[in-house]
PDB file of C-alpha atoms in Angstrom:
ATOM      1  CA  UNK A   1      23.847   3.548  10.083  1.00 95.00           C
ATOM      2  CA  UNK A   2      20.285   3.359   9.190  1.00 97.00           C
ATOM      3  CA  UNK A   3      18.836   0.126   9.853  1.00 98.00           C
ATOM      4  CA  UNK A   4      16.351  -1.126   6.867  1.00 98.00           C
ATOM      5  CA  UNK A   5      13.612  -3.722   6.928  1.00 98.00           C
ATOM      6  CA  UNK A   6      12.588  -4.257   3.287  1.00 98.00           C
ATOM      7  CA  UNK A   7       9.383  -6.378   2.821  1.00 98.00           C
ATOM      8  CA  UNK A   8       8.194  -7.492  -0.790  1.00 97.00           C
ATOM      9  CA  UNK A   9       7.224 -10.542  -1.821  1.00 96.00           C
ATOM     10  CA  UNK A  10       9.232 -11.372  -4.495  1.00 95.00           C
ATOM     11  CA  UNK A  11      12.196 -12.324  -3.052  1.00 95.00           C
ATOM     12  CA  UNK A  12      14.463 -11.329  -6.214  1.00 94.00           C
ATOM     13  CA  UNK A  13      13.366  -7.334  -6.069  1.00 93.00           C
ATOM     14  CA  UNK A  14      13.937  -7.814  -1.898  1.00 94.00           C
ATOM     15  CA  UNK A  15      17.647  -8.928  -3.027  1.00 94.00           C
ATOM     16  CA  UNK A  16      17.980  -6.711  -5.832  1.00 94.00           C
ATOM     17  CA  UNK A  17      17.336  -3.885  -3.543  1.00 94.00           C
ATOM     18  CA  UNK A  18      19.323  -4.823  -0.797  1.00 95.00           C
ATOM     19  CA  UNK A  19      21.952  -5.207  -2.594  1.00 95.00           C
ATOM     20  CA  UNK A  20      21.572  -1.876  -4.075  1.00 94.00           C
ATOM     21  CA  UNK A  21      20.861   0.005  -0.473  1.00 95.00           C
ATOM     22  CA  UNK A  22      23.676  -2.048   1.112  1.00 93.00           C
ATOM     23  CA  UNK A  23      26.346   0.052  -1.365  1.00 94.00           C
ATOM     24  CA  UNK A  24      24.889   2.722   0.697  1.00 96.00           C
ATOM     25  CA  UNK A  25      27.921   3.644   3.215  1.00 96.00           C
ATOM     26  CA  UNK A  26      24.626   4.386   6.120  1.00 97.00           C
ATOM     27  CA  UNK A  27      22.142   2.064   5.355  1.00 97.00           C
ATOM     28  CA  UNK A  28      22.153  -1.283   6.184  1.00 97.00           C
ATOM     29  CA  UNK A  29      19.435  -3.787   5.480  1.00 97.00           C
ATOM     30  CA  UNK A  30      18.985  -6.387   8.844  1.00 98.00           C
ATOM     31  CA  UNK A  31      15.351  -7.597   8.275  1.00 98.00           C
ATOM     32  CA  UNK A  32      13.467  -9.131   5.129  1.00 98.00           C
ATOM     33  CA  UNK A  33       9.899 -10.396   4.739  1.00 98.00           C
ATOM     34  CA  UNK A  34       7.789 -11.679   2.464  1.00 97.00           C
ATOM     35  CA  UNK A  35       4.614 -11.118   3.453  1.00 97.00           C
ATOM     36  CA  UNK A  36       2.938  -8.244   5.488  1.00 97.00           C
ATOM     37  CA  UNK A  37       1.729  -9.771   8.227  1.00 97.00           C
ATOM     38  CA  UNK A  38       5.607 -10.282   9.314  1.00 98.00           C
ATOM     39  CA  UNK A  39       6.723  -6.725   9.139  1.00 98.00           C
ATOM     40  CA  UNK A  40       5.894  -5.417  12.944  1.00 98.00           C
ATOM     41  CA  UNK A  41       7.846  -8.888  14.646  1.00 98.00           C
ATOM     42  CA  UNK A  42      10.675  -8.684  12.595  1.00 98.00           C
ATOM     43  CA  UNK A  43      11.133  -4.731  12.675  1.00 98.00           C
ATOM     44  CA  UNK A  44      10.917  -4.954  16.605  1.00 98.00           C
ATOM     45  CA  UNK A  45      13.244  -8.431  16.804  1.00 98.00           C
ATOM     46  CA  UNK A  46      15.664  -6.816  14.609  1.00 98.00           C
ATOM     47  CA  UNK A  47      15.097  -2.737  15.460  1.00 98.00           C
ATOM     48  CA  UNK A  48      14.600  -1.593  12.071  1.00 98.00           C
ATOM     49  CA  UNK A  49      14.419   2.209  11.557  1.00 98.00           C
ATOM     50  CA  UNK A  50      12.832   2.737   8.635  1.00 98.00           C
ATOM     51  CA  UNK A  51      10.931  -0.261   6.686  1.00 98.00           C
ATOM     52  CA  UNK A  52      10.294  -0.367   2.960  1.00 98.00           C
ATOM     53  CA  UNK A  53       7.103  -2.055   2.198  1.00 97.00           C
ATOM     54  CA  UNK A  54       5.702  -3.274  -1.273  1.00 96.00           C
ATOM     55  CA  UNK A  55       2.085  -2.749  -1.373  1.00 93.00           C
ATOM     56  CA  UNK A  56       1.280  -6.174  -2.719  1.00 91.00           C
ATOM     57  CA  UNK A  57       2.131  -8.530  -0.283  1.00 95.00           C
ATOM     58  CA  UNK A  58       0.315 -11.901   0.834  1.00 96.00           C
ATOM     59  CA  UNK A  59      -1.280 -11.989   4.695  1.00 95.00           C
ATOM     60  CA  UNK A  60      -1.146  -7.925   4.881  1.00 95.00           C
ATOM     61  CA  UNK A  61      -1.059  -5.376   1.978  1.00 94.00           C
ATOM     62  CA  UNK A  62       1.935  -2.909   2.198  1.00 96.00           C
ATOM     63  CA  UNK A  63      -0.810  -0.413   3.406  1.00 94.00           C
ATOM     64  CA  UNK A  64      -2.274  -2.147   6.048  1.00 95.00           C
ATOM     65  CA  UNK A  65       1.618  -2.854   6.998  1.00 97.00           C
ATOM     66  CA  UNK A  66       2.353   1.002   7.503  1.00 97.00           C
ATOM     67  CA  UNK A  67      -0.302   0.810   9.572  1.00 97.00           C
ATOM     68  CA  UNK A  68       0.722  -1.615  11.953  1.00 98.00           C
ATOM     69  CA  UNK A  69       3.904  -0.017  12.086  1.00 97.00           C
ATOM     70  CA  UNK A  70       2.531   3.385  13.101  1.00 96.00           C
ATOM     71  CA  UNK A  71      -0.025   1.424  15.606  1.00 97.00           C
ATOM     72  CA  UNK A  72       2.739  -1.269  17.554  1.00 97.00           C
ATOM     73  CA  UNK A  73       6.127   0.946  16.602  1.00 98.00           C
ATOM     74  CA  UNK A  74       5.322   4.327  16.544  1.00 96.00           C
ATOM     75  CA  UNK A  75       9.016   5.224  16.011  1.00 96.00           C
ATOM     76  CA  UNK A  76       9.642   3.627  13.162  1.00 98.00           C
ATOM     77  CA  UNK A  77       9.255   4.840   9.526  1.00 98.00           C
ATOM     78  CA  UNK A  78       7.515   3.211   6.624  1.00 97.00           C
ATOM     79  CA  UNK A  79       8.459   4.122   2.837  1.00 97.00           C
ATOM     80  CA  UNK A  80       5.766   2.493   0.276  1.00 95.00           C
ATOM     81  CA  UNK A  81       7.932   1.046  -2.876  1.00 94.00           C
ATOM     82  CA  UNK A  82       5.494  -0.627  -5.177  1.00 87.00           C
ATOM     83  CA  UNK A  83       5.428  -1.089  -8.696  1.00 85.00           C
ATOM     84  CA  UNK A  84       1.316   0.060  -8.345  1.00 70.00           C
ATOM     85  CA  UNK A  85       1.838   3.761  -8.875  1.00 70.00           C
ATOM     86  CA  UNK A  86      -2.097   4.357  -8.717  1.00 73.00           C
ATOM     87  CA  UNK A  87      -2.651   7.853  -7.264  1.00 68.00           C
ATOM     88  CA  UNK A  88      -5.366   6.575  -4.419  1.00 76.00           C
ATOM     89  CA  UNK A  89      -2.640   4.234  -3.076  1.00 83.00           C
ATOM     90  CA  UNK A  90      -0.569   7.149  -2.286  1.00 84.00           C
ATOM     91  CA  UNK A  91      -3.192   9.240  -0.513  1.00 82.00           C
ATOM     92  CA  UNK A  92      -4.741   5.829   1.620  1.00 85.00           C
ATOM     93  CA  UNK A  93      -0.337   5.203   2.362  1.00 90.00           C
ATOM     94  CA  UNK A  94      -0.024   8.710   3.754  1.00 88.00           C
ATOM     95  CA  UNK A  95      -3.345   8.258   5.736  1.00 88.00           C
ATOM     96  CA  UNK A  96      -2.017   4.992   7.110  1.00 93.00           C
ATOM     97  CA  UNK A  97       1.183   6.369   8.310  1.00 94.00           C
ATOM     98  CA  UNK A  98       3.538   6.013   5.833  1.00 96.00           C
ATOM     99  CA  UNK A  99       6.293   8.545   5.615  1.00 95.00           C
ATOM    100  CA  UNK A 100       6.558   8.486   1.552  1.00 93.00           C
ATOM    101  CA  UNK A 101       5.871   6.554  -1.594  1.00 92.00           C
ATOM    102  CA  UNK A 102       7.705   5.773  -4.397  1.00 92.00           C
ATOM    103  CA  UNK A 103       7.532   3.738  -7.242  1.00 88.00           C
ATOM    104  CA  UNK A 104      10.241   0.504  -8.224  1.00 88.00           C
ATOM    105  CA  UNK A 105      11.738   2.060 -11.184  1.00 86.00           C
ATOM    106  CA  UNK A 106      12.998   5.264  -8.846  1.00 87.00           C
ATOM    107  CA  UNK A 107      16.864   5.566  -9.376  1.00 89.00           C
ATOM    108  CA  UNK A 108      18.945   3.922  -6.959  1.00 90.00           C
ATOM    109  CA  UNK A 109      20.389   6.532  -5.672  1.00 91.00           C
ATOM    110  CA  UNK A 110      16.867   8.682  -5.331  1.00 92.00           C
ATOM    111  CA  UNK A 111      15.560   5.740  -3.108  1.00 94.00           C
ATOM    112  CA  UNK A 112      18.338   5.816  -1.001  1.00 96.00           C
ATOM    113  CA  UNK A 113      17.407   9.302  -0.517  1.00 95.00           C
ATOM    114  CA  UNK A 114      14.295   9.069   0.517  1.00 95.00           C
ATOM    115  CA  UNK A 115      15.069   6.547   2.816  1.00 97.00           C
ATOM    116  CA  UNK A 116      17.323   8.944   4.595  1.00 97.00           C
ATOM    117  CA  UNK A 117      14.905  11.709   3.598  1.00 95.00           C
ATOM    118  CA  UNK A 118      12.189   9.348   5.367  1.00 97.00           C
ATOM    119  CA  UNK A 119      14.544   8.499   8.651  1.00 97.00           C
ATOM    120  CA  UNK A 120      14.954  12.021   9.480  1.00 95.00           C
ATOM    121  CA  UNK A 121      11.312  12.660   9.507  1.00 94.00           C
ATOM    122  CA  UNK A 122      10.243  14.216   6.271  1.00 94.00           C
ATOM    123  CA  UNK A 123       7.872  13.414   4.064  1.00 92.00           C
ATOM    124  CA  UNK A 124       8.763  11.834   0.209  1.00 92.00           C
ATOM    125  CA  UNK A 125       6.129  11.333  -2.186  1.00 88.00           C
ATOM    126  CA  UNK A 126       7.001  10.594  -6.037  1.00 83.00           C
ATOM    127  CA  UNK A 127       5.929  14.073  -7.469  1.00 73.00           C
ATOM    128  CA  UNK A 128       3.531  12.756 -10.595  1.00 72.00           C
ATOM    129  CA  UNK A 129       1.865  10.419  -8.117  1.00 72.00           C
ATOM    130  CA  UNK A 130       1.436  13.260  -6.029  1.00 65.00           C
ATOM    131  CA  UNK A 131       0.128  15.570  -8.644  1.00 59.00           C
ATOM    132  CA  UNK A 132      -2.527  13.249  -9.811  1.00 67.00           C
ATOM    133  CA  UNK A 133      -3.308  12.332  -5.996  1.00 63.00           C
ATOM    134  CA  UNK A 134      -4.246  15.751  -5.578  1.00 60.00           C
ATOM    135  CA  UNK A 135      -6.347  16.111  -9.136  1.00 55.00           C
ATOM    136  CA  UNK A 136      -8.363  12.753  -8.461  1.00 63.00           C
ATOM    137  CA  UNK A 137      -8.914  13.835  -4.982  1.00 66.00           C
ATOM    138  CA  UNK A 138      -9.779  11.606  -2.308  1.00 74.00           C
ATOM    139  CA  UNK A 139     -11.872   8.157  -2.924  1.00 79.00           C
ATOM    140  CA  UNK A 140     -15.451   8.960  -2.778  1.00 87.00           C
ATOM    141  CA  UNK A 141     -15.908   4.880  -1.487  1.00 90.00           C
ATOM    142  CA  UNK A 142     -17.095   3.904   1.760  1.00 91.00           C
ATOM    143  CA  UNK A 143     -15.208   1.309   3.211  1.00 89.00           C
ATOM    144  CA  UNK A 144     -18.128  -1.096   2.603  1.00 94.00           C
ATOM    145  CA  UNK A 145     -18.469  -0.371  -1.056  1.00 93.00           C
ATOM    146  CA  UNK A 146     -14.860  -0.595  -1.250  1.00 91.00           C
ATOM    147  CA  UNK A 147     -15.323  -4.383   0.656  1.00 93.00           C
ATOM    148  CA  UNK A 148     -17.555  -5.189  -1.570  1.00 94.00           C
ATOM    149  CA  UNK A 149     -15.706  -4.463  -4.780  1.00 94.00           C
ATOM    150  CA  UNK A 150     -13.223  -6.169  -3.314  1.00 91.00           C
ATOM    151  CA  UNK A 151     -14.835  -9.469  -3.713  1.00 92.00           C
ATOM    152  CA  UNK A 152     -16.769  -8.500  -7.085  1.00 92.00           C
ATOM    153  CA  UNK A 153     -13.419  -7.923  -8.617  1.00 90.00           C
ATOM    154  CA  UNK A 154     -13.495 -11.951  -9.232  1.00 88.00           C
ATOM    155  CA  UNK A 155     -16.711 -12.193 -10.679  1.00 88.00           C
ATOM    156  CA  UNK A 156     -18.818 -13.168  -7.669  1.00 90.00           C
ATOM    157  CA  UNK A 157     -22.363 -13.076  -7.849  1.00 92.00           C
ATOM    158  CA  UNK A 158     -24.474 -11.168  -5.298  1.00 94.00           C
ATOM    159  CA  UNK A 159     -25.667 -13.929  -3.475  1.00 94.00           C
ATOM    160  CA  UNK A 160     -22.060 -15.237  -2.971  1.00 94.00           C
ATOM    161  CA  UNK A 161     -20.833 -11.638  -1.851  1.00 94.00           C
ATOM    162  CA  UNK A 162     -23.677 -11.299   0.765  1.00 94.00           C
ATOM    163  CA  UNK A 163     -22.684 -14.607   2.203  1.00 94.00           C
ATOM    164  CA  UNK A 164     -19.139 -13.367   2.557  1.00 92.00           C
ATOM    165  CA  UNK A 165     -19.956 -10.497   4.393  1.00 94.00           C
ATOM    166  CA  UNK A 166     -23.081 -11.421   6.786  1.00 94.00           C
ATOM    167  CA  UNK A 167     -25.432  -9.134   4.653  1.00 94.00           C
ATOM    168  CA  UNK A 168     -28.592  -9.346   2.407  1.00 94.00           C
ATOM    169  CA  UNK A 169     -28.791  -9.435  -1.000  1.00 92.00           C
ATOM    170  CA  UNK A 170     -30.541  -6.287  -1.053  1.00 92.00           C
ATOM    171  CA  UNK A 171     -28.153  -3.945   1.147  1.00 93.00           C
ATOM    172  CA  UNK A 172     -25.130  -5.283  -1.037  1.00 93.00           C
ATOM    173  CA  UNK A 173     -26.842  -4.325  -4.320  1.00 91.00           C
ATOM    174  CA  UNK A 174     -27.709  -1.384  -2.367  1.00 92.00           C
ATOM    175  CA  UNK A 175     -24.163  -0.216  -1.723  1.00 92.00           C
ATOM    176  CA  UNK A 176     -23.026  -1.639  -5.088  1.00 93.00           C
ATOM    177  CA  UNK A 177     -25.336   0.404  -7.173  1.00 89.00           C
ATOM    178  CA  UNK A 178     -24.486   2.717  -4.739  1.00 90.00           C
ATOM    179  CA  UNK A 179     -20.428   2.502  -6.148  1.00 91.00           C
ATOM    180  CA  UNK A 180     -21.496   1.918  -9.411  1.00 89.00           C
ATOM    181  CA  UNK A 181     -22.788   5.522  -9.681  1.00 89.00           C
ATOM    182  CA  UNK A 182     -19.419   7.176  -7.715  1.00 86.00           C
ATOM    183  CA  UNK A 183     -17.107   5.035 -10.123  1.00 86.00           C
ATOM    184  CA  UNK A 184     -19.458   5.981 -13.393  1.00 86.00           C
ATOM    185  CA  UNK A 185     -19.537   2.660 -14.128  1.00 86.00           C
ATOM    186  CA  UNK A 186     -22.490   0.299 -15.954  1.00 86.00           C
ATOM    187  CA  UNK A 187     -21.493  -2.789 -14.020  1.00 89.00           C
ATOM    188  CA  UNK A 188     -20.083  -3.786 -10.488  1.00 90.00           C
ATOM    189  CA  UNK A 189     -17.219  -5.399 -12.101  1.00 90.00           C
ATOM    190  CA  UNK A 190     -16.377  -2.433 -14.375  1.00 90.00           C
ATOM    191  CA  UNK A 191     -16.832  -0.415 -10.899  1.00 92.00           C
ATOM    192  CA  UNK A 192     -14.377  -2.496  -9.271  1.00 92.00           C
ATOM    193  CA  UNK A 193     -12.247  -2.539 -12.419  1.00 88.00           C
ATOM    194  CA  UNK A 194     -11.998   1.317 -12.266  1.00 87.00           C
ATOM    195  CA  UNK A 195     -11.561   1.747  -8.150  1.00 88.00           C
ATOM    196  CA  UNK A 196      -8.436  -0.613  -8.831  1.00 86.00           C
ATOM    197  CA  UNK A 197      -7.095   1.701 -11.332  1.00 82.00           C
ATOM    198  CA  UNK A 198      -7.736   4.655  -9.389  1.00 80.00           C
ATOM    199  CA  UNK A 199      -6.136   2.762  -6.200  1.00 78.00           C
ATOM    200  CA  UNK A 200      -9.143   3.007  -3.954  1.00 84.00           C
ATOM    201  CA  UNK A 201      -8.996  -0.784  -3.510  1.00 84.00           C
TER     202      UNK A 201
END
C-alpha cells in the first residue's frame, strides 16, 4: 500500500479525493490537512509516502509545502494538485522539490497514476502545463520584486509596502519599476496582475 497525505483546504475536494484514491486497491489515504503549515508533522506522525498538496493553502502555500517536505523528510514525495494550472507554478513546484504537478480536473484514474508514478520516483508533470512552462521560460523576478508584488496585488500604496518590508520608498519603487518593465506592464498592480497569471507569485 501506498500511504497518502492529501492537504487542500477545502475540505470537500480533500474528501472527494480520498474517496476517489481510497477505491485504489494500493493507495490508502492516512493523513489530511488543511493548511500547509501542517503537512511535515502530520506526514512524519502518520508516515505518509507520497503527499498531495494544493497550492493554495492558508499558513504555507502548496509550494512552500514541497519544500518542507524535501527539507525535514527527504524521503517522501510531493505531487502538486491545484486547480491554478499557471505554467510558473509548475517550474517554482519542480524547483521546490515536488515530484509532479497536475491539475484538479485530471481523471481519476490518471491521478492515481501519478501518484504511483510519483512513489516510485519518477517525475509527472501535466503535459500542456509543461509545454507552456518551457515556452514562458523561467520568471525573470527577483525574489524581492516578486515580495513586493505580492503586497501590491491589494492595492497598497508605496509608503504602506515599504513599511511592510523595512525598506525606503525609493528602493521599492526602484524594484517595482524595476518589475514593471520585466512584466511589460504600465502599473505595479497590472505587473502584479500579470506575474499572478504567469504563476511567478
Amino acid at each position: 500500500m501506498i500511504r497518502l497525505l492529501l492537504a487542500d483546504d477545502q475540505a470537500l475536494v480533500r474528501g472527494a479525493l480520498a474517496a476517489l484514491l481510497d477505491l485504489e486497491s494500493d493507495l490508502e489515504v492516512v493523513a489530511q490537512v488543511g493548511r500547509g503549515d501542517e503537512v511535515v508533522e502530520a506526514a512524519r506522525a502518520s508516515e505518509a509516502e507520497v503527499c498531495l498538496l494544493d497550492i493554495e493553502m492558508p499558513g504555507l502555500n502548496g509550494i512552500d509545502a514541497a519544500a518542507a517536505l524535501r527539507r525535514e523528510l527527504p524521503g517522501v514525495r510531493s505531487l502538486i494538485v491545484t486547480t491554478f494550472g499557471r505554467p510558473g507554478y509548475v517550474r517554482r513546484a519542480i524547483e521546490a522539490g515536488a515530484s509532479g504537478f497536475v491539475v484538479k480536473d485530471t481523471p481519476s484514474r490518471q491521478l492515481a497514476d501519478a501518484v504511483r508514478r510519483v512513489h516510485n520516483g519518477l517525475r509527472v508533470i501535466d503535459p500542456d502545463l509543461a509545454a507552456e512552462s518551457l515556452i514562458d521560460g523561467p520568471s525573470p523576478l527577483t525574489g524581492r520584486e516578486r515580495e513586493l508584488l505580492t503586497y501590491a496585488l491589494d492595492g497598497s500604496p508605496v509608503a504602506a509596502i515599504a513599511a511592510r518590508v523595512h525598506l525606503s520608498e525609493g528602493t521599492v519603487r526602484n524594484h517595482l519599476s524595476a518589475a514593471i518593465g520585466k512584466t511589460g506592464a504600465t502599473t505595479r498592480s497590472e505587473a502584479a496582475r500579470i506575474a499572478q497569471d504567469r504563476g511567478w507569485l
